[in-house]
Amino acid sequence: QFVDLSVRLADVLRTRGETALARGILAEARDWSSRPLLVAMIDRASAAIALSEGDVEGAVTALRRGVARAIGSGDMNLVCELYLDLSQALLRAGDGDTANRELVECIDLATLGEGFTAIDGPQAFWRVLRAQAQMVDAAGDSYRALRLAEAALFHAQRVRSRLGAARVQQLLATLCEKAGLGNKAERHRQPAINEMRSLGDRLATAALLLTDTPVRGAVVVPGRLQDAMALTKEIGWSEGHERAKRKSNPPPNADVDKT
């Protein structure tokens, strides 16, 4: 409990910019850590501090140590969290290929070699699949990205993560649009909007409402713009509010596909 509370306190201090104090707390907690799981938690927190200070190399080193210790502890949820942090740190370092390979390795570990088509996995497994889908899509493989995102949705629903399912459906809507699957995109977008709204995430709801519908000849689904304008005004999102206003008064030829 002491180590867990120390890690949480260090994270709060880090977000407030008090990194020196956060490091001191973690150093004291490390003296109380006798199990690999606890040391891995501290490694992760130390990496977050390093990243906040711009020390990407130091963060990557700490996260690799943490991954090894977490694997030894058998806590696959922490393993997934550490691999996700590691992949993000590698992306910041400009090494997208290695970041993707780390996620592939994580998926293999979490499923004992079955891969992303496995029907079981840790609680955080959907987050790994979602992150890899985004990376693969950025690399240009839209078909594999769709399959990964669909697997992520299955696992988010399997562990009953409502927020996770909504976020994955948001990604699926975007991927389907890019693939020219307009109707399928809309089938994912509307449930995501409904779920985000019910969870009280007004910013994510507004962003989804402002997403262009892929249906040719229609600027937005009826009623969406009014909701988007109201939400963006409530949360003070001026850029989103301006976008909603522009969409509500499209130019005369906005429905013509000139490409």
Short mmCIF file of C-alpha atoms in Angstrom, two decimals:
data_model
loop_
_atom_site.label_atom_id
_atom_site.label_comp_id
_atom_site.label_asym_id
_atom_site.label_seq_id
_atom_site.Cartn_x
_atom_site.Cartn_y
_atom_site.Cartn_z
CA GLN A 1 0.00 0.00 0.00
CA PHE A 2 2.86 2.38 0.80
CA VAL A 3 4.44 1.83 -2.61
CA ASP A 4 1.11 2.18 -4.41
CA LEU A 5 0.32 5.45 -2.62
CA SER A 6 3.85 6.73 -3.27
CA VAL A 7 3.50 6.07 -6.99
CA ARG A 8 0.16 7.88 -7.06
CA LEU A 9 1.54 10.84 -5.13
CA ALA A 10 4.60 11.02 -7.41
CA ASP A 11 2.28 11.09 -10.43
CA VAL A 12 0.32 14.02 -8.97
CA LEU A 13 3.54 15.89 -8.21
CA ARG A 14 4.81 15.22 -11.73
CA THR A 15 1.70 16.73 -13.29
CA ARG A 16 2.23 19.80 -11.09
CA GLY A 17 5.83 20.12 -12.28
CA GLU A 18 7.40 19.14 -8.95
CA THR A 19 9.57 16.42 -10.48
CA ALA A 20 12.42 16.62 -7.96
CA LEU A 21 10.06 15.92 -5.08
CA ALA A 22 8.39 13.16 -7.10
CA ARG A 23 11.76 11.49 -7.69
CA GLY A 24 12.54 11.62 -3.96
CA ILE A 25 9.27 9.93 -3.10
CA LEU A 26 9.91 7.17 -5.65
CA ALA A 27 13.44 6.67 -4.34
CA GLU A 28 12.08 6.13 -0.83
CA ALA A 29 9.38 3.79 -2.16
CA ARG A 30 12.01 1.75 -4.01
CA ASP A 31 13.69 0.98 -0.66
CA TRP A 32 10.42 -0.63 0.45
CA SER A 33 9.95 -2.66 -2.73
CA SER A 34 10.94 -6.28 -2.47
CA ARG A 35 8.76 -7.71 -5.23
CA PRO A 36 9.27 -7.31 -9.01
CA LEU A 37 5.68 -6.04 -9.39
CA LEU A 38 6.29 -3.11 -7.03
CA VAL A 39 9.62 -2.19 -8.64
CA ALA A 40 7.97 -2.31 -12.07
CA MET A 41 5.35 0.17 -10.87
CA ILE A 42 8.12 2.50 -9.73
CA ASP A 43 9.97 2.06 -13.03
CA ARG A 44 6.84 3.16 -14.86
CA ALA A 45 6.39 6.22 -12.67
CA SER A 46 10.09 7.11 -13.07
CA ALA A 47 9.74 6.86 -16.86
CA ALA A 48 6.79 9.27 -16.80
CA ILE A 49 8.94 11.79 -14.92
CA ALA A 50 11.78 11.35 -17.40
CA LEU A 51 9.39 11.95 -20.31
CA SER A 52 8.02 15.10 -18.67
CA GLU A 53 11.61 16.39 -18.52
CA GLY A 54 12.32 15.50 -22.15
CA ASP A 55 14.58 12.55 -21.31
CA VAL A 56 13.10 10.10 -23.81
CA GLU A 57 16.12 7.77 -23.74
CA GLY A 58 15.97 7.53 -19.95
CA ALA A 59 12.24 6.82 -20.10
CA VAL A 60 12.72 4.03 -22.64
CA THR A 61 15.43 2.45 -20.46
CA ALA A 62 13.24 2.57 -17.35
CA LEU A 63 10.25 1.14 -19.21
CA ARG A 64 12.27 -1.75 -20.64
CA ARG A 65 13.40 -2.63 -17.10
CA GLY A 66 9.81 -2.34 -15.93
CA VAL A 67 8.54 -4.64 -18.68
CA ALA A 68 11.03 -7.35 -17.70
CA ARG A 69 10.06 -7.09 -14.04
CA ALA A 70 6.34 -7.03 -14.76
CA ILE A 71 6.63 -10.16 -16.91
CA GLY A 72 8.43 -11.84 -14.01
CA SER A 73 5.61 -10.84 -11.66
CA GLY A 74 2.95 -12.38 -13.92
CA ASP A 75 0.73 -9.26 -13.83
CA MET A 76 -0.25 -9.04 -17.50
CA ASN A 77 -2.30 -5.88 -17.01
CA LEU A 78 0.80 -4.04 -15.84
CA VAL A 79 2.75 -5.64 -18.68
CA CYS A 80 0.27 -4.18 -21.17
CA GLU A 81 0.39 -0.73 -19.53
CA LEU A 82 4.19 -0.71 -19.61
CA TYR A 83 4.32 -1.80 -23.26
CA LEU A 84 1.85 0.95 -24.15
CA ASP A 85 4.01 3.55 -22.39
CA LEU A 86 7.12 2.12 -24.07
CA SER A 87 5.58 2.32 -27.53
CA GLN A 88 4.53 5.94 -26.93
CA ALA A 89 8.02 6.84 -25.73
CA LEU A 90 9.54 5.24 -28.84
CA LEU A 91 7.11 7.18 -31.02
CA ARG A 92 8.30 10.38 -29.35
CA ALA A 93 11.84 9.32 -30.17
CA GLY A 94 10.79 8.95 -33.83
CA ASP A 95 11.18 5.16 -33.88
CA GLY A 96 7.76 4.05 -35.11
CA ASP A 97 8.94 0.64 -36.35
CA THR A 98 10.30 -0.38 -32.95
CA ALA A 99 7.20 1.02 -31.25
CA ASN A 100 5.02 -1.21 -33.40
CA ARG A 101 7.24 -4.26 -32.78
CA GLU A 102 6.94 -3.73 -29.03
CA LEU A 103 3.14 -3.83 -29.29
CA VAL A 104 3.31 -6.99 -31.42
CA GLU A 105 5.50 -8.57 -28.74
CA CYS A 106 3.02 -7.49 -26.06
CA ILE A 107 0.11 -9.05 -27.97
CA ASP A 108 2.01 -12.33 -28.31
CA LEU A 109 2.84 -12.35 -24.59
CA ALA A 110 -0.70 -11.50 -23.52
CA THR A 111 -2.23 -14.23 -25.70
CA LEU A 112 0.51 -16.87 -25.39
CA GLY A 113 1.20 -16.60 -29.10
CA GLU A 114 -2.39 -16.58 -30.40
CA GLY A 115 -2.16 -13.00 -31.60
CA PHE A 116 -4.88 -10.37 -31.95
CA THR A 117 -7.53 -12.94 -32.92
CA ALA A 118 -7.44 -14.47 -29.41
CA ILE A 119 -10.74 -14.45 -27.54
CA ASP A 120 -9.21 -13.86 -24.10
CA GLY A 121 -6.66 -11.49 -22.63
CA PRO A 122 -5.92 -9.01 -19.81
CA GLN A 123 -8.27 -6.15 -18.92
CA ALA A 124 -6.07 -3.64 -20.73
CA PHE A 125 -5.68 -5.75 -23.87
CA TRP A 126 -8.14 -3.66 -25.90
CA ARG A 127 -5.92 -0.60 -25.37
CA VAL A 128 -2.92 -2.40 -26.87
CA LEU A 129 -4.94 -3.46 -29.91
CA ARG A 130 -6.35 0.05 -30.35
CA ALA A 131 -2.89 1.58 -30.18
CA GLN A 132 -1.52 -0.86 -32.74
CA ALA A 133 -4.48 -0.25 -35.05
CA GLN A 134 -3.64 3.47 -35.00
CA MET A 135 0.02 2.77 -35.75
CA VAL A 136 -0.74 0.34 -38.55
CA ASP A 137 -3.21 2.80 -40.06
CA ALA A 138 -0.58 5.56 -39.95
CA ALA A 139 1.76 3.18 -41.80
CA GLY A 140 -0.82 2.80 -44.58
CA ASP A 141 -2.21 -0.70 -43.94
CA SER A 142 -5.88 0.22 -43.56
CA TYR A 143 -7.18 -3.35 -43.91
CA ARG A 144 -5.07 -4.68 -41.02
CA ALA A 145 -5.88 -1.58 -38.98
CA LEU A 146 -9.59 -2.34 -39.36
CA ARG A 147 -9.12 -5.93 -38.23
CA LEU A 148 -7.11 -4.83 -35.19
CA ALA A 149 -9.73 -2.22 -34.28
CA GLU A 150 -12.53 -4.76 -34.59
CA ALA A 151 -10.59 -7.09 -32.26
CA ALA A 152 -10.08 -4.17 -29.86
CA LEU A 153 -13.84 -3.55 -29.81
CA PHE A 154 -14.49 -7.21 -29.02
CA HIS A 155 -12.11 -7.11 -26.04
CA ALA A 156 -13.40 -3.76 -24.76
CA GLN A 157 -16.91 -5.22 -24.78
CA ARG A 158 -15.65 -8.48 -23.26
CA VAL A 159 -14.29 -6.67 -20.20
CA ARG A 160 -17.36 -4.38 -20.12
CA SER A 161 -15.39 -1.18 -20.64
CA ARG A 162 -18.04 1.24 -21.88
CA LEU A 163 -15.55 4.04 -22.38
CA GLY A 164 -13.18 1.65 -24.15
CA ALA A 165 -15.88 0.42 -26.51
CA ALA A 166 -16.90 3.99 -27.34
CA ARG A 167 -13.32 5.03 -28.07
CA VAL A 168 -12.71 2.02 -30.27
CA GLN A 169 -15.95 2.62 -32.16
CA GLN A 170 -14.82 6.21 -32.69
CA LEU A 171 -11.62 4.85 -34.26
CA LEU A 172 -13.58 2.29 -36.29
CA ALA A 173 -15.82 5.02 -37.70
CA THR A 174 -12.75 6.90 -38.92
CA LEU A 175 -11.12 3.77 -40.38
CA CYS A 176 -14.34 2.74 -42.15
CA GLU A 177 -14.66 6.20 -43.69
CA LYS A 178 -11.11 6.00 -45.01
CA ALA A 179 -11.90 2.59 -46.50
CA GLY A 180 -15.04 3.94 -48.20
CA LEU A 181 -17.40 1.99 -45.92
CA GLY A 182 -19.77 4.86 -45.21
CA ASN A 183 -22.72 2.92 -43.80
CA LYS A 184 -20.49 0.84 -41.55
CA ALA A 185 -18.78 4.01 -40.30
CA GLU A 186 -22.13 5.46 -39.31
CA ARG A 187 -23.09 2.25 -37.48
CA HIS A 188 -20.01 2.70 -35.29
CA ARG A 189 -20.20 6.47 -34.90
CA GLN A 190 -23.75 6.73 -33.57
CA PRO A 191 -23.28 4.21 -30.70
CA ALA A 192 -20.01 5.98 -29.83
CA ILE A 193 -21.82 9.33 -29.66
CA ASN A 194 -24.58 7.85 -27.49
CA GLU A 195 -22.10 6.20 -25.12
CA MET A 196 -19.86 9.24 -24.79
CA ARG A 197 -22.92 11.36 -24.08
CA SER A 198 -24.19 8.95 -21.41
CA LEU A 199 -20.73 8.85 -19.78
CA GLY A 200 -20.65 12.64 -19.60
CA ASP A 201 -17.64 13.11 -21.90
CA ARG A 202 -18.89 16.26 -23.59
CA LEU A 203 -15.68 17.05 -25.47
CA ALA A 204 -15.50 13.61 -27.11
CA THR A 205 -19.22 13.77 -27.87
CA ALA A 206 -18.84 17.16 -29.55
CA ALA A 207 -15.85 15.93 -31.60
CA LEU A 208 -17.85 12.95 -32.82
CA LEU A 209 -20.86 15.10 -33.66
CA LEU A 210 -18.64 17.33 -35.79
CA THR A 211 -17.21 14.41 -37.76
CA ASP A 212 -18.33 14.58 -41.36
CA THR A 213 -20.80 11.91 -42.40
CA PRO A 214 -19.56 9.80 -45.33
CA VAL A 215 -22.94 9.77 -47.03
CA ARG A 216 -22.66 11.57 -50.37
CA GLY A 217 -24.87 14.62 -50.70
CA ALA A 218 -25.41 15.08 -46.96
CA VAL A 219 -23.30 17.48 -44.92
CA VAL A 220 -24.23 16.01 -41.51
CA VAL A 221 -26.84 13.75 -39.99
CA PRO A 222 -29.93 15.86 -39.13
CA GLY A 223 -29.85 17.22 -35.59
CA ARG A 224 -26.14 16.66 -35.06
CA LEU A 225 -25.06 20.21 -35.75
CA GLN A 226 -27.50 21.68 -33.25
CA ASP A 227 -26.20 19.30 -30.58
CA ALA A 228 -22.59 20.05 -31.52
CA MET A 229 -23.13 23.80 -31.36
CA ALA A 230 -24.78 23.55 -27.95
CA LEU A 231 -22.08 21.28 -26.51
CA THR A 232 -19.12 23.26 -27.87
CA LYS A 233 -20.61 26.42 -26.39
CA GLU A 234 -21.17 24.73 -23.01
CA ILE A 235 -17.57 23.49 -22.71
CA GLY A 236 -16.02 26.65 -24.19
CA TRP A 237 -14.48 24.90 -27.19
CA SER A 238 -14.31 27.93 -29.48
CA GLU A 239 -12.66 26.14 -32.42
CA GLY A 240 -15.29 23.41 -32.38
CA HIS A 241 -18.06 25.98 -32.09
CA GLU A 242 -16.77 27.82 -35.16
CA ARG A 243 -16.59 24.53 -37.08
CA ALA A 244 -20.19 23.77 -36.16
CA LYS A 245 -21.28 27.22 -37.31
CA ARG A 246 -19.47 26.84 -40.63
CA LYS A 247 -21.05 23.43 -41.21
CA SER A 248 -24.50 24.80 -40.44
CA ASN A 249 -24.06 27.29 -43.29
CA PRO A 250 -22.18 25.33 -45.98
CA PRO A 251 -21.32 26.94 -49.32
CA PRO A 252 -23.80 26.23 -52.16
CA ASN A 253 -21.63 23.53 -53.74
CA ALA A 254 -20.60 21.80 -50.50
CA ASP A 255 -22.37 18.61 -51.54
CA VAL A 256 -20.50 18.33 -54.84
CA ASP A 257 -17.58 15.95 -54.91
CA LYS A 258 -15.07 17.74 -57.17
CA THR A 259 -12.45 15.04 -56.84
#
